[in-house]
Amino acid sequence: MFHHLEGEEYSLAGCSLYPQLLKHFSDEDNELSLCSIILFGMLLRGVKEEHRNRVEDIVIRSLVPLIIQLTDPVSGEECQIVLNTIVTFLKLGELPFDIFESVQQDRLYHRFSVICKYILWRYRQRLRDMLTQMMEYLKSRNPAHREAATILIACNAQYMKPDLVSTKQIDDIYLALLDLQGDLDVAVSNAAVAASEELFRRCGGRINPKIVPSQHLLSMLKNNMARQ
């Protein structure tokens, strides 16, 4: 519908469309998801400098959904394209050339760690909101989304400092990961076990002891004894 317009014209229309498109990035309808992602990127490429401030917030909010969607076999390639468009739009400078390239699931932790280091960390003041987005994906009916969100949370555990993430939010995330250990999908369950251990390793001192399983408490005691 926008092909007959100049980029600067349809970019203005996009200001009101971005939030609606974002809602459908992870839609169960693959065609709707793919079209929403493609159109989002197309509109973003047409944004003029004087309109940047009007769309920057929604662009940053699109990062987590697009990163999680990188694992999708249908829309993953388009997500790479849109994320590279966002890197240019946000003027993030030089990044590893393969930062968004698809990888095997067993390499997902490394890929997400690189993305967190070079991109999400730059917007760490919004980490609370990003973690809230990730937690929503833990409830997804798509196991690939649940697994990707779990791994992305684990990659961000090292950045969950007191000035960025509240103790309550850490408790909520920890409980959600413990609950996900019972997921019927083995890959999701395994990712949840690893993520809860990583979160406890990084933030154990801030987690309410009443919600911590005995094996994690025992691990903390052993670590403390080893340091002495």
CSV table of C-alpha atoms in Angstrom, one decimal, residues 5-213:
chain,number,residue,atom,x,y,z
A,5,LEU,CA,4.6,7.0,-2.1
A,6,GLU,CA,8.0,8.6,-1.6
A,7,GLY,CA,9.8,7.5,1.6
A,8,GLU,CA,9.4,10.8,3.3
A,9,GLU,CA,5.7,10.7,2.8
A,10,TYR,CA,5.0,7.2,4.1
A,11,SER,CA,7.4,7.7,7.0
A,12,LEU,CA,4.9,10.2,8.4
A,13,ALA,CA,2.1,7.6,8.1
A,14,GLY,CA,4.4,5.2,9.9
A,15,CYS,CA,4.4,7.3,13.1
A,16,SER,CA,0.9,6.1,13.9
A,17,LEU,CA,1.4,2.6,12.4
A,18,TYR,CA,4.6,1.5,14.3
A,19,PRO,CA,2.8,0.6,17.6
A,20,GLN,CA,0.2,-1.5,15.7
A,21,LEU,CA,2.9,-3.3,13.6
A,22,LEU,CA,4.9,-4.0,16.7
A,23,LYS,CA,2.0,-5.9,18.3
A,24,HIS,CA,2.0,-8.4,15.4
A,25,PHE,CA,5.8,-9.2,15.2
A,26,SER,CA,5.3,-12.5,17.0
A,27,ASP,CA,1.8,-13.3,15.8
A,28,GLU,CA,0.9,-16.9,15.4
A,29,ASP,CA,-0.1,-16.0,11.8
A,30,ASN,CA,3.2,-16.3,10.1
A,31,GLU,CA,2.2,-14.1,7.1
A,32,LEU,CA,0.9,-11.4,9.4
A,33,SER,CA,4.1,-11.5,11.5
A,34,LEU,CA,6.3,-11.4,8.4
A,35,CYS,CA,4.4,-8.5,6.7
A,36,SER,CA,4.4,-6.5,9.9
A,37,ILE,CA,8.2,-6.8,10.3
A,38,ILE,CA,8.8,-6.0,6.6
A,39,LEU,CA,6.5,-2.9,6.7
A,40,PHE,CA,8.1,-1.7,10.0
A,41,GLY,CA,11.5,-1.7,8.4
A,42,MET,CA,10.3,-0.1,5.2
A,43,LEU,CA,8.7,2.7,7.1
A,44,LEU,CA,11.7,3.2,9.2
A,45,ARG,CA,14.0,3.6,6.2
A,46,GLY,CA,11.9,6.6,5.1
A,47,VAL,CA,12.1,8.5,8.4
A,48,LYS,CA,13.6,12.0,7.9
A,49,GLU,CA,16.0,13.5,10.4
A,50,GLU,CA,13.5,16.0,11.7
A,51,HIS,CA,11.0,13.2,12.6
A,52,ARG,CA,13.5,10.9,14.4
A,53,ASN,CA,12.3,11.9,17.9
A,54,ARG,CA,8.8,10.9,17.1
A,55,VAL,CA,9.7,7.3,16.4
A,56,GLU,CA,12.9,6.6,18.5
A,57,ASP,CA,11.0,5.3,21.5
A,58,ILE,CA,9.0,2.7,19.5
A,59,VAL,CA,12.1,1.7,17.6
A,60,ILE,CA,13.9,0.9,20.9
A,61,ARG,CA,10.8,-1.0,22.1
A,62,SER,CA,11.0,-3.1,18.9
A,63,LEU,CA,14.5,-4.4,19.8
A,64,VAL,CA,13.5,-7.2,22.1
A,65,PRO,CA,10.7,-8.6,19.9
A,66,LEU,CA,12.9,-8.5,16.9
A,67,ILE,CA,15.9,-10.2,18.7
A,68,ILE,CA,13.6,-13.0,19.9
A,69,GLN,CA,12.1,-13.3,16.5
A,70,LEU,CA,15.6,-13.9,15.0
A,71,THR,CA,15.1,-17.6,15.8
A,72,ASP,CA,11.9,-17.8,13.7
A,73,PRO,CA,12.4,-19.8,10.5
A,74,VAL,CA,9.9,-17.7,8.6
A,75,SER,CA,10.7,-14.1,9.6
A,76,GLY,CA,14.2,-14.5,11.1
A,77,GLU,CA,15.9,-13.3,7.9
A,78,GLU,CA,13.7,-10.2,7.7
A,79,CYS,CA,14.4,-9.5,11.4
A,80,GLN,CA,18.1,-9.4,10.6
A,81,ILE,CA,17.4,-6.8,7.9
A,82,VAL,CA,15.2,-4.6,10.1
A,83,LEU,CA,17.7,-4.8,13.0
A,84,ASN,CA,20.5,-3.6,10.7
A,85,THR,CA,18.1,-0.8,9.6
A,86,ILE,CA,17.6,0.1,13.3
A,87,VAL,CA,21.4,0.1,13.9
A,88,THR,CA,21.7,2.7,11.2
A,89,PHE,CA,18.7,4.7,12.5
A,90,LEU,CA,20.0,4.8,16.0
A,91,LYS,CA,23.5,5.6,14.8
A,92,LEU,CA,25.1,2.8,16.9
A,93,GLY,CA,28.3,2.9,14.9
A,94,GLU,CA,30.4,-0.1,13.9
A,95,LEU,CA,29.3,-3.5,15.3
A,96,PRO,CA,30.4,-7.0,14.6
A,97,PHE,CA,29.4,-7.7,11.0
A,98,ASP,CA,27.7,-10.9,11.8
A,99,ILE,CA,25.9,-9.7,15.0
A,100,PHE,CA,22.4,-10.7,13.8
A,101,GLU,CA,23.3,-13.7,11.7
A,102,SER,CA,21.2,-16.8,12.4
A,103,VAL,CA,22.9,-19.6,14.4
A,104,GLN,CA,22.2,-23.0,15.7
A,105,GLN,CA,20.2,-23.1,18.9
A,106,ASP,CA,23.2,-24.3,20.9
A,107,ARG,CA,25.0,-21.1,19.9
A,108,LEU,CA,22.1,-18.8,20.8
A,109,TYR,CA,23.5,-17.8,24.2
A,110,HIS,CA,26.7,-16.5,22.5
A,111,ARG,CA,24.8,-14.7,19.8
A,112,PHE,CA,22.4,-13.0,22.3
A,113,SER,CA,25.4,-12.2,24.6
A,114,VAL,CA,27.0,-10.2,21.8
A,115,ILE,CA,23.8,-8.4,21.0
A,116,CYS,CA,23.3,-7.5,24.7
A,117,LYS,CA,26.9,-6.2,24.9
A,118,TYR,CA,26.8,-4.0,21.8
A,119,ILE,CA,23.2,-2.9,21.7
A,120,LEU,CA,20.9,-3.5,24.7
A,121,TRP,CA,23.6,-2.3,27.1
A,122,ARG,CA,23.6,1.1,25.4
A,123,TYR,CA,19.9,1.4,26.5
A,124,ARG,CA,20.4,-0.1,30.0
A,125,GLN,CA,18.3,2.7,31.6
A,126,ARG,CA,15.4,0.9,29.8
A,127,LEU,CA,16.4,-2.5,31.0
A,128,ARG,CA,13.4,-2.8,33.3
A,129,ASP,CA,11.0,-2.4,30.4
A,130,MET,CA,13.0,-4.7,28.2
A,131,LEU,CA,12.9,-7.4,30.9
A,132,THR,CA,9.2,-7.0,31.2
A,133,GLN,CA,8.9,-7.6,27.4
A,134,MET,CA,11.1,-10.7,27.8
A,135,MET,CA,8.9,-12.0,30.6
A,136,GLU,CA,5.8,-11.7,28.4
A,137,TYR,CA,7.5,-14.0,25.9
A,138,LEU,CA,8.0,-16.6,28.6
A,139,LYS,CA,4.2,-17.1,28.4
A,140,SER,CA,4.1,-17.5,24.6
A,141,ARG,CA,2.5,-20.5,23.1
A,142,ASN,CA,5.5,-20.8,20.8
A,143,PRO,CA,8.2,-22.8,22.5
A,144,ALA,CA,10.9,-21.2,20.4
A,145,HIS,CA,9.9,-17.8,21.7
A,146,ARG,CA,9.9,-19.1,25.3
A,147,GLU,CA,13.4,-20.6,24.9
A,148,ALA,CA,14.8,-17.5,23.2
A,149,ALA,CA,13.3,-15.2,25.8
A,150,THR,CA,14.7,-17.4,28.6
A,151,ILE,CA,18.2,-17.2,27.0
A,152,LEU,CA,18.0,-13.5,26.5
A,153,ILE,CA,17.1,-13.0,30.2
A,154,ALA,CA,20.1,-15.1,31.2
A,155,CYS,CA,22.4,-13.0,29.0
A,156,ASN,CA,21.1,-9.8,30.7
A,157,ALA,CA,21.6,-11.2,34.3
A,158,GLN,CA,25.0,-9.6,34.6
A,159,TYR,CA,23.5,-6.2,33.9
A,160,MET,CA,20.8,-6.4,36.5
A,161,LYS,CA,22.4,-3.9,38.9
A,162,PRO,CA,20.4,-2.3,41.8
A,163,ASP,CA,20.2,1.1,40.0
A,164,LEU,CA,18.7,-0.5,36.9
A,165,VAL,CA,16.5,-3.4,38.1
A,166,SER,CA,14.4,-3.6,41.3
A,167,THR,CA,14.7,-6.5,43.8
A,168,LYS,CA,11.0,-7.2,43.2
A,169,GLN,CA,11.5,-7.6,39.5
A,170,ILE,CA,14.5,-9.9,40.0
A,171,ASP,CA,12.3,-12.0,42.3
A,172,ASP,CA,9.5,-12.1,39.7
A,173,ILE,CA,11.9,-13.1,36.9
A,174,TYR,CA,13.5,-15.8,39.1
A,175,LEU,CA,10.1,-17.3,40.0
A,176,ALA,CA,9.1,-17.3,36.4
A,177,LEU,CA,12.2,-19.1,35.4
A,178,LEU,CA,11.8,-21.7,38.2
A,179,ASP,CA,8.2,-22.2,37.0
A,180,LEU,CA,9.4,-22.7,33.4
A,181,GLN,CA,11.7,-25.5,34.4
A,182,GLY,CA,8.5,-27.7,34.3
A,183,ASP,CA,7.9,-26.8,30.7
A,184,LEU,CA,6.8,-29.7,28.5
A,185,ASP,CA,9.3,-28.6,25.9
A,186,VAL,CA,12.7,-30.1,26.9
A,187,ALA,CA,14.7,-27.2,25.2
A,188,VAL,CA,12.7,-24.6,27.1
A,189,SER,CA,13.0,-26.5,30.4
A,190,ASN,CA,16.8,-26.9,30.0
A,191,ALA,CA,17.1,-23.2,29.1
A,192,ALA,CA,15.1,-22.3,32.2
A,193,VAL,CA,17.3,-24.3,34.4
A,194,ALA,CA,20.5,-22.7,33.0
A,195,ALA,CA,18.9,-19.2,33.2
A,196,SER,CA,17.8,-19.5,36.8
A,197,GLU,CA,21.3,-20.7,37.8
A,198,GLU,CA,22.8,-17.8,35.9
A,199,LEU,CA,20.4,-15.3,37.5
A,200,PHE,CA,21.1,-16.7,40.9
A,201,ARG,CA,24.9,-16.6,40.3
A,202,ARG,CA,24.7,-12.9,39.3
A,203,CYS,CA,22.0,-11.7,41.6
A,204,GLY,CA,21.6,-14.3,44.3
A,205,GLY,CA,22.3,-11.8,47.1
A,206,ARG,CA,19.3,-9.8,46.2
A,207,ILE,CA,16.8,-12.7,45.7
A,208,ASN,CA,14.4,-13.5,48.6
A,209,PRO,CA,15.9,-16.6,50.3
A,210,LYS,CA,12.3,-17.9,50.9
A,211,ILE,CA,11.8,-18.5,47.1
A,212,VAL,CA,15.2,-20.1,46.5
A,213,PRO,CA,15.4,-23.9,46.0
